[in-house]
Amino acid sequence: MTQDDRGARPALSRRGVLAMGAAALATPMLSRRAFAAPTQLTMLAWYGHAEPDIVAEFEAENNVKFVPKYYTGGDNMLGLISQSPPGTFDVILSDAEYVQQLNAAGYIEALDPADYPFDEFFPEFQKFPGHWDGDTLYSVITRFGFLGVAYNTDALTKAQASTYDVFWDPALKGKVGHFDWHLPNLGQMSLLNGNASPYDIDGAAWDAVKEKTMTLRPQIGGFFDYGGTFSSLNNGQMLAFAGIGDWITGTLERNGAKVRSIIPEQGGLQFTESFSIGKGSSKAELAKKWIQYITSAKGQSKSAQMAAYPCLIPSQKGWEVLSAENPDEARRQGMVPGESNVMDLIRSGRIKYRQLPVQQSLEEWNDFWSDYKSA
Amino acid sequence: MRRPVSLYGLTFSLPLLIWQLLFFVFPLVFLVALSFWTVRNFRLEAGFDTVNWVTMFGRPVFWQAYATTLAMAAGAAALTSALAFPCAYAIAFKLSPAARRWAVFLMVIPFFTSYLVRVYSWQVFLSDVGIINVMLGWIGLGPFRLLNTIGATMLGYMTLGFPLVVLLQLFSLVFVDRTLIEAAHNMRCGRLRTVFAVVIPSARVGLVIAALFSFILCFGDFVSPIYLGGGDPTTLSILITDTTKSGQQWPRAAVIALTMIATLMVVAFLAVRFAYKGRTK
């Protein structure tokens, strides 16, 4: 290589190298300024609530990234919160019966009702019991569902399944499954026994519920968790199921399984999911924005069609959007305005809230459930 | 003779000691302490109350689950050992060294897949409309209830333990002194009698340890009883989930867990004592 050759090249001085290096190092900072890193919002919820089908649009619009922590039941949720430092979870989804526990333990913030579109909700959901402490709001209802008789449509007709007595049908021996949680199952047995308030029963009525439940034991083919419930209904191993509703069978039905849920003549139970803001959250404003989004008509329609499990929604405007976007699903779930719909069921008094036992301790119900399982 | 503790010796033994303290002794001590705590309104309260021990030990359902779990784990250990032995024996004595390596490799392969996935795949075979019942249907039989039975749970237990038991038995059988077998044959001892009189006693330690591992794995298993047994009958692992799932009763779950640990320790101690009985070194 000659001197001339070297001279022909652009001079690369030490200063030039340093300047280029500095520019290269600064590039991520510049791009970060242009595309700020998304704010992380932690959500404690049942599986599905922070999946892309629900949150992608909100994340894109607000430059947010949800960090979900999924739980498998109210007790599990309370356990996760109590084991975490305050402020760990920005948004908390809870079933109605646990909102009071969350509030009593001081895990959630009081909310301003004016921030949320309650006027778009059906009147029944504008002041939902358990979500308020006097006039103070702690949780905003986002979706709900019914629990009744889940059945295989090849094995049973709608008429056969429209009573809890079908569980005792000799043809179903060994083919009746339980969702393994005492609260919905024993609540249904209490309804069958004619208790108007299935969870607020005296000692004699409780004894009668236990006695009636025990007679069902020989019919039972198994006690299943979330995954086991899905697979045993899907593969036809269980032909009837107690303690569940459309939140399980709707998902299976959408995928072609021959299963359905029905509210029997003795009535059904209602579960409710609602959002709260975690005490000590440093992103309470953003958490509020999320609750506003998911309770808006658009968010409600998304929520009703959630991929993980469908649910009913309390927003009348949400019903309208859902009926326009996906009329088949609106009709399947009974949420078409102006037609016979799920609100008729509630208004006819056939639906009771699932709640914690009032006159007995939770422990007493749970202990009986263990005894029943091992009987 | 007592040997002085040297730095060299400590270098190798300390990490194990620290590991054991951190991940076994400390959690165990915490579990013991937890079993005396109480729960009020879903919240754990530290304290010293024997209520959990009294309550759990006073409940027939606990002892029923205990007997069920003990019997099922013992049954699974015996069945797995009996079925694994011919397999391990054939690999040890009948296969060429190259074929033996392949057999060992094949026994390791199941560990590449999640146990949960393997158990779920059994549902495809065992359900009323599953592969086995469909095939039986071709010859006019069934359908038989195979899923959600104790038999299905045992199948799951064997899915868990079989490959490991074969491997442990195999490693014991390959070290059996061949001259002892030849001597037995020279003395006109039949093939079957040689197995029972020479091979099994010679490989006793490995066989017992293999069965012990199977017992330990099955005794605490949650997956098979729930996904193949349909949660019926209740085993101790299911009882633990029941106890924690409602009312946050972690202290009571701790009582069950501690009882299980104590049982496993006693069984392991007895098994090891039996395995080495009569050996001088």
XYZ file of C-alpha atoms in Angstrom:
656
model
C 0.000 0.000 0.000
C 1.409 3.390 -0.966
C 1.206 6.715 0.742
C -1.019 7.952 -2.088
C -3.465 5.187 -1.576
C -3.801 6.118 2.061
C -4.289 9.751 1.173
C -7.100 8.890 -1.163
C -9.172 7.471 1.726
C -11.341 9.728 3.870
C -9.349 10.676 6.918
C -10.537 8.805 10.031
C -9.189 10.825 12.941
C -9.464 9.803 16.568
C -11.877 12.677 17.108
C -14.027 11.398 14.239
C -14.134 7.919 15.710
C -15.150 9.305 19.098
C -17.872 11.447 17.540
C -19.257 8.511 15.591
C -19.142 6.319 18.655
C -20.971 8.888 20.712
C -23.615 9.216 18.009
C -24.013 5.442 17.836
C -24.374 5.213 21.604
C -26.895 8.038 21.646
C -29.087 6.490 18.949
C -31.133 4.339 21.341
C -31.715 7.392 23.528
C -32.923 9.397 20.540
C -35.192 6.631 19.382
C -36.430 6.202 22.920
C -37.435 9.851 22.920
C -39.290 9.350 19.649
C -40.921 6.074 20.762
C -41.085 6.226 24.542
C -40.905 2.859 26.275
C -44.416 1.723 27.196
C -45.533 2.227 30.783
C -46.046 -1.059 32.541
C -49.404 -1.594 34.192
C -49.713 -4.630 36.435
C -52.997 -6.498 36.454
C -54.118 -9.206 38.857
C -56.915 -11.118 37.156
C -58.445 -14.372 35.976
C -56.730 -15.713 32.884
C -57.614 -13.902 29.662
C -58.153 -10.347 30.893
C -54.753 -9.056 29.822
C -54.485 -11.043 26.596
C -54.077 -9.216 23.253
C -57.700 -9.697 22.139
C -58.747 -7.518 25.070
C -55.875 -5.118 25.791
C -54.003 -4.649 22.471
C -55.990 -1.596 21.402
C -55.722 0.126 24.790
C -52.008 -0.658 24.934
C -51.406 0.882 21.499
C -53.501 3.973 22.185
C -51.922 4.720 25.551
C -48.411 3.315 25.099
C -49.027 0.872 27.912
C -47.843 -2.688 28.385
C -49.907 -4.850 30.708
C -48.003 -7.195 32.975
C -50.606 -9.754 34.059
C -50.533 -11.996 37.075
C -53.263 -14.561 36.664
C -54.952 -16.329 39.553
C -57.276 -19.322 39.745
C -59.824 -18.247 42.335
C -60.677 -15.592 44.891
C -58.654 -17.188 47.671
C -55.666 -17.504 45.416
C -56.063 -13.799 44.556
C -56.198 -12.731 48.206
C -53.143 -14.871 48.886
C -51.176 -13.239 46.065
C -52.054 -9.730 47.253
C -51.297 -10.410 50.891
C -47.882 -11.808 49.949
C -46.971 -8.784 47.793
C -45.858 -5.321 48.892
C -48.460 -2.506 48.602
C -48.623 -1.040 45.121
C -47.598 -4.278 43.386
C -50.838 -4.464 41.428
C -52.239 -1.409 39.662
C -55.471 -3.028 38.504
C -57.233 -5.840 40.336
C -60.066 -7.912 38.917
C -62.184 -9.604 41.542
C -65.357 -11.602 41.909
C -68.034 -9.690 43.843
C -67.824 -11.781 47.012
C -64.143 -10.961 47.395
C -64.393 -7.193 46.859
C -65.497 -6.753 50.465
C -62.538 -8.828 51.634
C -60.205 -6.674 49.533
C -61.728 -3.541 50.977
C -61.686 -4.790 54.572
C -57.993 -5.624 54.228
C -57.293 -2.199 52.719
C -55.996 -3.510 49.422
C -58.051 -1.259 47.111
C -58.618 2.471 46.599
C -61.945 4.256 46.830
C -63.178 5.345 43.402
C -65.150 8.333 42.150
C -68.414 7.061 40.601
C -68.489 10.099 38.296
C -65.419 8.722 36.505
C -67.270 5.698 35.166
C -70.173 5.306 32.713
C -72.738 3.923 35.173
C -75.499 5.758 33.300
C -74.875 3.411 30.362
C -75.385 0.344 32.580
C -78.655 -1.442 33.231
C -80.183 -0.049 36.465
C -79.529 -3.378 38.242
C -75.769 -2.813 37.900
C -75.565 0.867 38.755
C -75.125 0.232 42.455
C -74.133 -3.393 42.694
C -74.116 -4.741 46.274
C -70.665 -5.512 47.554
C -68.957 -3.032 45.258
C -69.975 -0.112 47.452
C -69.409 0.580 51.117
C -72.258 2.984 51.899
C -71.896 5.632 49.225
C -68.244 4.927 48.531
C -67.427 2.991 45.379
C -64.574 0.471 45.480
C -65.022 -1.621 42.366
C -66.620 -1.196 38.933
C -68.528 -4.121 37.485
C -67.233 -5.162 34.075
C -68.872 -8.506 33.325
C -70.966 -11.249 34.866
C -72.264 -14.699 34.113
C -74.775 -17.307 35.200
C -74.173 -20.750 36.640
C -76.709 -23.467 35.995
C -76.780 -26.945 34.472
C -74.089 -27.616 31.879
C -74.914 -30.555 29.648
C -73.929 -32.513 26.575
C -76.509 -31.748 23.891
C -76.135 -35.222 22.344
C -76.963 -36.934 25.624
C -79.639 -34.665 27.077
C -82.413 -32.505 25.726
C -82.930 -28.929 26.831
C -86.100 -30.034 28.647
C -84.225 -32.767 30.548
C -81.482 -30.359 31.567
C -83.858 -27.685 32.784
C -83.877 -29.000 36.350
C -81.084 -29.729 38.815
C -82.814 -33.091 39.362
C -81.236 -34.253 36.098
C -77.992 -34.818 38.044
C -79.745 -37.723 39.804
C -80.835 -39.367 36.508
C -79.772 -43.057 36.700
C -78.656 -42.857 33.056
C -76.016 -40.303 34.114
C -74.429 -42.445 36.832
C -70.699 -41.736 36.807
C -71.157 -39.078 34.137
C -71.929 -36.080 36.342
C -68.976 -33.822 37.084
C -68.382 -31.166 39.705
C -66.370 -28.012 39.215
C -64.215 -28.474 42.293
C -65.281 -25.488 44.401
C -67.906 -25.735 47.101
C -69.478 -22.317 46.659
C -71.217 -22.709 43.257
C -72.078 -26.394 43.764
C -73.588 -26.040 47.220
C -75.339 -22.841 46.136
C -77.067 -24.828 43.401
C -78.052 -27.559 45.861
C -79.464 -24.841 48.104
C -81.520 -23.486 45.181
C -82.788 -27.001 44.469
C -83.905 -27.253 48.085
C -86.014 -24.166 47.523
C -83.979 -21.655 49.525
C -84.830 -18.190 48.225
C -81.471 -16.847 49.430
C -79.256 -19.844 48.748
C -76.307 -18.609 50.835
C -78.265 -17.111 53.717
C -79.727 -20.258 55.272
C -80.231 -21.340 58.866
C -78.854 -24.470 60.492
C -81.793 -26.685 59.548
C -81.702 -25.590 55.905
C -77.921 -26.090 55.841
C -78.336 -29.629 57.198
C -80.933 -30.286 54.499
C -78.549 -29.003 51.809
C -75.813 -31.322 53.113
C -78.183 -34.268 53.200
C -79.451 -33.629 49.673
C -75.914 -33.144 48.331
C -74.748 -36.433 49.845
C -77.415 -38.315 47.879
C -75.771 -37.091 44.681
C -72.382 -38.608 45.518
C -72.913 -42.001 43.779
C -73.685 -40.181 40.518
C -70.411 -38.253 40.470
C -67.720 -39.178 37.978
C -65.139 -36.704 39.166
C -64.161 -33.381 40.680
C -62.402 -31.194 38.171
C -60.322 -28.051 38.132
C -60.493 -25.492 35.321
C -58.539 -27.583 32.766
C -60.141 -30.876 33.757
C -63.620 -29.372 33.445
C -62.891 -28.284 29.884
C -61.417 -31.589 28.780
C -63.998 -33.849 30.455
C -66.875 -31.944 28.852
C -65.089 -31.694 25.529
C -64.315 -35.413 25.234
C -67.775 -36.446 26.416
C -66.449 -38.096 29.552
C -68.883 -36.041 31.635
C -72.364 -35.501 30.256
C -73.658 -33.089 32.881
C -71.822 -30.656 35.103
C -72.719 -28.813 38.294
C -71.215 -25.515 39.402
C -70.452 -23.988 36.016
C -72.146 -22.068 33.229
C -71.550 -20.461 29.884
C -68.119 -19.193 30.899
C -66.947 -22.793 30.342
C -69.477 -24.245 27.905
C -69.599 -21.057 25.801
C -65.890 -21.365 25.092
C -66.307 -25.021 24.143
C -69.456 -24.340 22.115
C -67.675 -21.659 20.100
C -65.136 -24.340 19.197
C -67.752 -26.835 18.076
C -68.252 -28.988 21.190
C -71.777 -30.229 21.790
C -72.246 -28.687 25.199
C -74.445 -25.921 26.513
C -75.559 -24.344 29.782
C -79.087 -23.663 30.874
C -80.675 -21.894 33.819
C -82.914 -24.596 35.308
C -86.391 -24.051 36.686
C -85.074 -23.773 40.261
C -82.986 -20.768 39.215
C -79.332 -20.029 38.654
C -76.444 -18.276 40.336
C -74.684 -15.153 39.165
C -71.000 -14.369 39.451
C -69.681 -10.877 38.874
C -66.276 -9.611 37.859
C -65.245 -6.065 38.648
C -62.137 -3.896 38.459
C -60.527 -2.028 41.338
C -57.398 0.074 41.640
C -54.748 -1.381 43.951
C -53.935 0.640 47.083
C -50.602 2.381 46.708
C -50.531 2.113 42.915
C -48.254 4.759 41.411
C -50.197 4.546 38.149
C -53.706 5.073 39.503
C -54.560 7.554 36.716
C -53.684 5.025 34.036
C -55.498 2.290 35.942
C -58.580 4.540 36.015
C -58.232 5.074 32.270
C -58.185 1.301 31.746
C -61.348 0.796 33.804
C -62.995 3.596 31.814
C -61.954 1.862 28.588
C -63.160 -1.622 29.523
C -66.487 -0.308 30.842
C -67.057 1.827 27.734
C -69.389 0.430 25.072
C -66.446 -0.574 22.863
C -64.515 -2.223 25.724
C -67.638 -4.005 26.941
C -68.244 -5.553 23.538
C -64.672 -6.846 23.493
C -65.066 -8.200 27.014
C -68.244 -10.104 26.095
C -66.346 -11.890 23.320
C -63.138 -12.566 25.284
C -61.218 -15.465 23.747
C -60.466 -17.061 27.127
C -64.096 -17.166 28.273
C -67.186 -15.245 27.213
C -69.347 -13.358 29.692
C -72.389 -11.150 29.906
C -71.859 -7.399 30.146
C -73.734 -4.832 32.231
C -73.575 -1.960 29.713
C -76.663 -1.360 27.571
C -74.522 0.570 25.086
C -72.144 -2.394 25.080
C -75.032 -4.657 24.076
C -75.755 -2.375 21.127
C -72.143 -2.425 19.947
C -71.939 -6.203 20.395
C -75.166 -6.738 18.447
C -73.781 -4.638 15.601
C -70.308 -6.225 15.643
C -71.166 -9.862 16.280
C -74.925 -10.476 16.186
C -74.488 -14.276 16.397
C -72.576 -14.088 19.672
C -74.975 -11.465 21.034
C -77.871 -13.828 20.270
C -76.039 -16.926 21.592
C -75.437 -15.212 24.919
C -78.912 -13.636 25.048
C -77.802 -9.999 24.882
C -79.868 -8.622 22.021
C -81.760 -5.463 23.023
C -85.467 -5.670 22.340
C -85.571 -9.489 22.340
C -86.054 -11.934 25.174
C -82.692 -11.640 26.923
C -80.717 -12.341 30.073
C -82.059 -9.272 31.842
C -85.484 -10.950 31.764
C -83.994 -13.840 33.761
C -82.622 -11.454 36.369
C -85.831 -9.439 36.513
C -87.962 -12.544 36.928
C -86.016 -13.274 40.129
C -84.578 -16.573 38.887
C -80.978 -15.507 39.375
C -79.300 -15.234 42.781
C -75.899 -13.784 43.526
C -73.136 -16.193 44.385
C -71.776 -15.074 47.740
C -69.960 -16.296 50.823
C -72.146 -18.205 53.309
C -73.898 -15.803 55.666
C -74.999 -17.888 58.658
C -72.230 -20.500 58.532
C -68.484 -19.971 58.277
C -66.726 -20.490 54.979
C -64.716 -23.171 56.774
C -67.868 -25.120 57.584
C -68.918 -25.188 53.926
C -65.428 -26.094 52.830
C -65.091 -28.897 55.381
C -68.372 -30.377 54.259
C -67.187 -30.246 50.658
C -64.055 -32.245 51.571
C -66.191 -34.772 53.447
C -68.538 -35.033 50.468
C -65.672 -35.607 48.062
C -64.210 -38.416 50.105
C -67.573 -40.024 50.932
C -11.212 -42.724 64.036
C -12.182 -39.041 63.868
C -10.503 -37.141 61.109
C -9.861 -33.417 61.520
C -11.970 -31.086 59.379
C -9.794 -29.778 56.587
C -10.270 -26.773 54.344
C -10.038 -29.116 51.357
C -12.909 -31.225 52.668
C -15.001 -28.165 53.477
C -14.574 -26.779 49.959
C -16.462 -29.746 48.595
C -18.980 -30.275 51.373
C -19.944 -26.688 52.209
C -21.913 -25.897 49.022
C -24.035 -28.995 49.610
C -24.523 -28.043 53.241
C -25.540 -24.478 52.335
C -27.849 -25.788 49.625
C -29.518 -28.166 52.092
C -29.890 -25.427 54.686
C -31.328 -22.918 52.234
C -33.679 -25.142 50.298
C -34.601 -27.885 52.738
C -34.002 -27.031 56.389
C -35.148 -23.387 56.362
C -38.358 -24.032 54.385
C -39.060 -27.028 56.605
C -38.637 -24.956 59.764
C -40.921 -22.313 58.254
C -43.475 -24.990 57.393
C -43.412 -26.210 61.013
C -43.885 -22.641 62.275
C -46.652 -22.012 59.731
C -48.574 -25.025 60.967
C -49.096 -23.211 64.281
C -50.325 -19.953 62.712
C -53.984 -19.091 62.390
C -56.157 -17.574 59.671
C -58.637 -14.815 60.343
C -60.668 -13.253 57.534
C -58.437 -14.806 54.893
C -55.286 -13.382 56.511
C -52.497 -15.359 58.116
C -51.694 -14.413 61.689
C -48.427 -15.533 63.200
C -48.737 -17.202 66.583
C -48.637 -20.523 68.371
C -51.896 -22.411 68.265
C -52.249 -26.172 67.946
C -55.722 -25.814 66.447
C -54.599 -26.845 62.953
C -53.020 -30.089 64.146
C -56.006 -30.918 66.333
C -58.489 -30.103 63.569
C -56.726 -31.985 60.777
C -55.865 -35.065 62.842
C -59.417 -35.106 64.192
C -61.014 -35.257 60.766
C -61.861 -38.692 59.344
C -61.406 -37.296 55.810
C -57.723 -36.674 56.549
C -57.047 -40.237 57.672
C -59.103 -41.609 54.807
C -57.027 -39.606 52.320
C -53.852 -40.655 54.146
C -54.692 -44.380 53.926
C -55.748 -44.028 50.280
C -52.573 -42.206 49.292
C -50.332 -44.618 51.200
C -52.017 -47.657 49.658
C -52.010 -46.247 46.140
C -48.361 -45.159 46.286
C -47.305 -48.530 47.747
C -49.352 -50.349 45.113
C -47.831 -48.242 42.357
C -44.303 -48.896 43.679
C -44.903 -52.660 43.776
C -46.599 -52.777 40.377
C -44.026 -50.546 38.702
C -41.172 -52.599 40.182
C -42.753 -55.876 39.062
C -43.366 -54.646 35.517
C -40.036 -52.844 35.225
C -37.963 -55.798 36.391
C -38.359 -58.027 33.289
C -37.577 -54.992 31.170
C -34.462 -54.047 33.157
C -33.410 -57.729 33.324
C -33.658 -58.127 29.559
C -31.687 -54.941 28.950
C -28.999 -55.971 31.461
C -28.533 -59.608 30.497
C -29.964 -60.189 27.034
C -28.935 -57.150 25.012
C -25.581 -56.384 23.451
C -23.716 -53.378 24.910
C -24.707 -51.256 21.881
C -28.378 -52.242 22.131
C -28.217 -51.600 25.882
C -27.054 -48.033 25.272
C -29.984 -47.527 22.914
C -32.376 -48.950 25.485
C -31.048 -46.572 28.156
C -31.423 -43.700 25.713
C -35.029 -44.710 25.002
C -35.740 -44.814 28.740
C -34.432 -41.263 29.100
C -36.546 -39.868 26.238
C -39.840 -39.677 28.234
C -38.163 -37.125 30.528
C -37.906 -34.757 27.537
C -41.672 -34.265 27.596
C -43.606 -32.669 30.420
C -45.235 -35.197 32.731
C -48.445 -33.150 32.608
C -48.550 -33.434 28.808
C -47.956 -37.193 28.990
C -50.779 -37.579 31.495
C -53.149 -35.456 29.401
C -52.349 -37.583 26.354
C -53.545 -40.649 28.269
C -56.996 -39.053 28.305
C -57.077 -39.436 24.512
C -56.592 -43.179 24.958
C -58.758 -43.757 28.015
C -61.888 -41.650 27.584
C -65.227 -43.294 26.745
C -64.816 -42.177 23.137
C -61.039 -42.618 23.251
C -58.739 -44.816 21.205
C -58.976 -47.922 23.408
C -62.779 -47.906 23.628
C -63.134 -47.221 19.894
C -60.897 -50.213 19.134
C -62.834 -52.397 21.583
C -65.996 -51.207 19.867
C -64.767 -52.744 16.594
C -65.045 -56.185 18.171
C -68.348 -55.362 19.823
C -67.049 -54.643 23.338
C -67.449 -51.695 25.636
C -67.378 -48.847 26.075
C -65.702 -49.410 29.434
C -65.136 -46.706 31.977
C -61.371 -46.348 31.967
C -60.835 -42.670 32.717
C -61.502 -41.184 36.170
C -60.766 -44.496 37.877
C -58.096 -45.711 40.294
C -56.713 -47.853 37.450
C -56.186 -44.726 35.349
C -54.435 -43.050 38.289
C -52.124 -46.069 38.602
C -51.364 -45.793 34.892
C -50.423 -42.168 35.460
C -48.223 -43.136 38.400
C -46.444 -45.646 36.184
C -46.004 -43.013 33.492
C -44.248 -40.989 36.150
C -42.131 -43.719 37.703
C -41.587 -46.513 35.167
C -38.633 -45.095 33.167
C -36.799 -44.097 36.341
C -37.426 -47.456 38.015
C -36.152 -49.329 34.947
C -33.004 -47.202 34.893
C -32.320 -47.647 38.611
C -32.953 -51.397 38.431
C -30.765 -51.614 35.349
C -27.813 -49.888 36.994
C -28.101 -52.344 39.833
C -28.434 -55.419 37.603
C -25.465 -54.636 35.351
C -23.225 -54.728 38.409
C -24.402 -58.167 39.507
C -21.384 -60.462 39.547
C -21.789 -62.705 36.470
C -19.655 -65.407 38.022
C -22.343 -65.911 40.686
C -24.891 -66.578 37.940
C -22.535 -68.951 36.161
C -21.876 -70.729 39.442
C -25.622 -71.112 40.003
C -26.044 -72.549 36.532
C -23.087 -74.904 37.064
C -24.805 -76.153 40.176
C -27.883 -76.919 38.054
C -29.941 -74.072 39.407
C -32.777 -73.368 36.922
C -33.082 -70.009 35.120
C -36.079 -68.773 37.096
C -34.631 -69.960 40.392
C -31.351 -68.226 39.568
C -33.253 -64.961 39.146
C -34.935 -65.270 42.543
C -32.075 -66.894 44.455
C -29.084 -65.079 42.971
C -29.929 -62.051 40.800
C -32.578 -60.376 42.958
C -30.685 -60.743 46.266
C -27.510 -59.473 44.597
C -29.293 -56.424 43.164
C -31.453 -55.878 46.258
C -30.167 -52.411 47.091
C -30.916 -51.016 43.630
C -34.286 -52.721 43.417
C -35.407 -51.388 46.788
C -34.134 -47.881 46.044
C -35.970 -47.947 42.698
C -39.210 -48.949 44.417
C -38.615 -46.247 47.054
C -38.244 -43.577 44.374
C -41.463 -44.729 42.754
C -43.232 -44.542 46.127
C -41.893 -41.047 46.854
C -42.919 -39.710 43.439
C -46.407 -41.204 43.590
C -47.090 -40.326 47.229
C -46.876 -36.597 46.522
C -48.203 -36.606 42.976
C -51.132 -34.330 42.195
C -51.341 -34.615 38.414
C -52.433 -38.244 37.954
C -55.078 -38.372 40.702
C -56.687 -35.209 39.382
C -56.411 -35.640 35.601
C -56.699 -39.420 35.299
C -58.455 -40.256 38.557
C -60.938 -37.381 38.279
C -60.058 -36.240 41.802
C -61.813 -39.269 43.251
C -60.777 -40.690 45.700
C -59.225 -37.749 47.511
C -55.483 -38.081 47.943
C -53.363 -35.981 50.309
C -52.124 -33.778 47.455
C -55.725 -33.031 46.472
C -56.602 -32.388 50.122
C -53.806 -29.794 50.259
C -55.243 -27.909 47.277
C -58.748 -28.147 48.746
C -57.493 -26.746 52.017
C -55.723 -23.766 50.464
C -58.351 -23.077 47.833
C -60.991 -22.055 50.286
C -60.370 -19.698 53.156
C -56.584 -19.463 52.698
C -55.960 -22.287 55.163
C -52.220 -22.538 54.531
C -51.501 -23.579 58.147
C -53.739 -26.649 57.772
C -52.130 -27.425 54.434
C -48.798 -27.235 56.273
C -50.024 -29.897 58.704
C -50.829 -32.205 55.779
C -47.495 -31.467 54.101
C -45.524 -32.115 57.307
C -47.350 -35.399 57.846
C -46.427 -36.377 54.295
C -42.770 -35.443 54.820
C -42.640 -37.430 58.072
C -44.205 -40.445 56.340
C -41.738 -40.287 53.469
C -38.816 -40.060 55.906
C -39.985 -43.106 57.846
C -40.588 -45.094 54.660
C -37.214 -44.071 53.222
C -35.445 -45.004 56.459
C -37.126 -48.416 56.613
C -36.491 -49.079 52.930
C -32.808 -48.207 53.146
C -32.430 -50.302 56.286
C -34.068 -53.242 54.527
C -31.936 -52.717 51.417
C -28.652 -52.825 53.331
C -29.723 -55.439 55.882
C -27.039 -58.076 56.301
C -24.415 -56.179 54.332
C -21.188 -55.550 56.128
C -19.862 -52.782 53.962
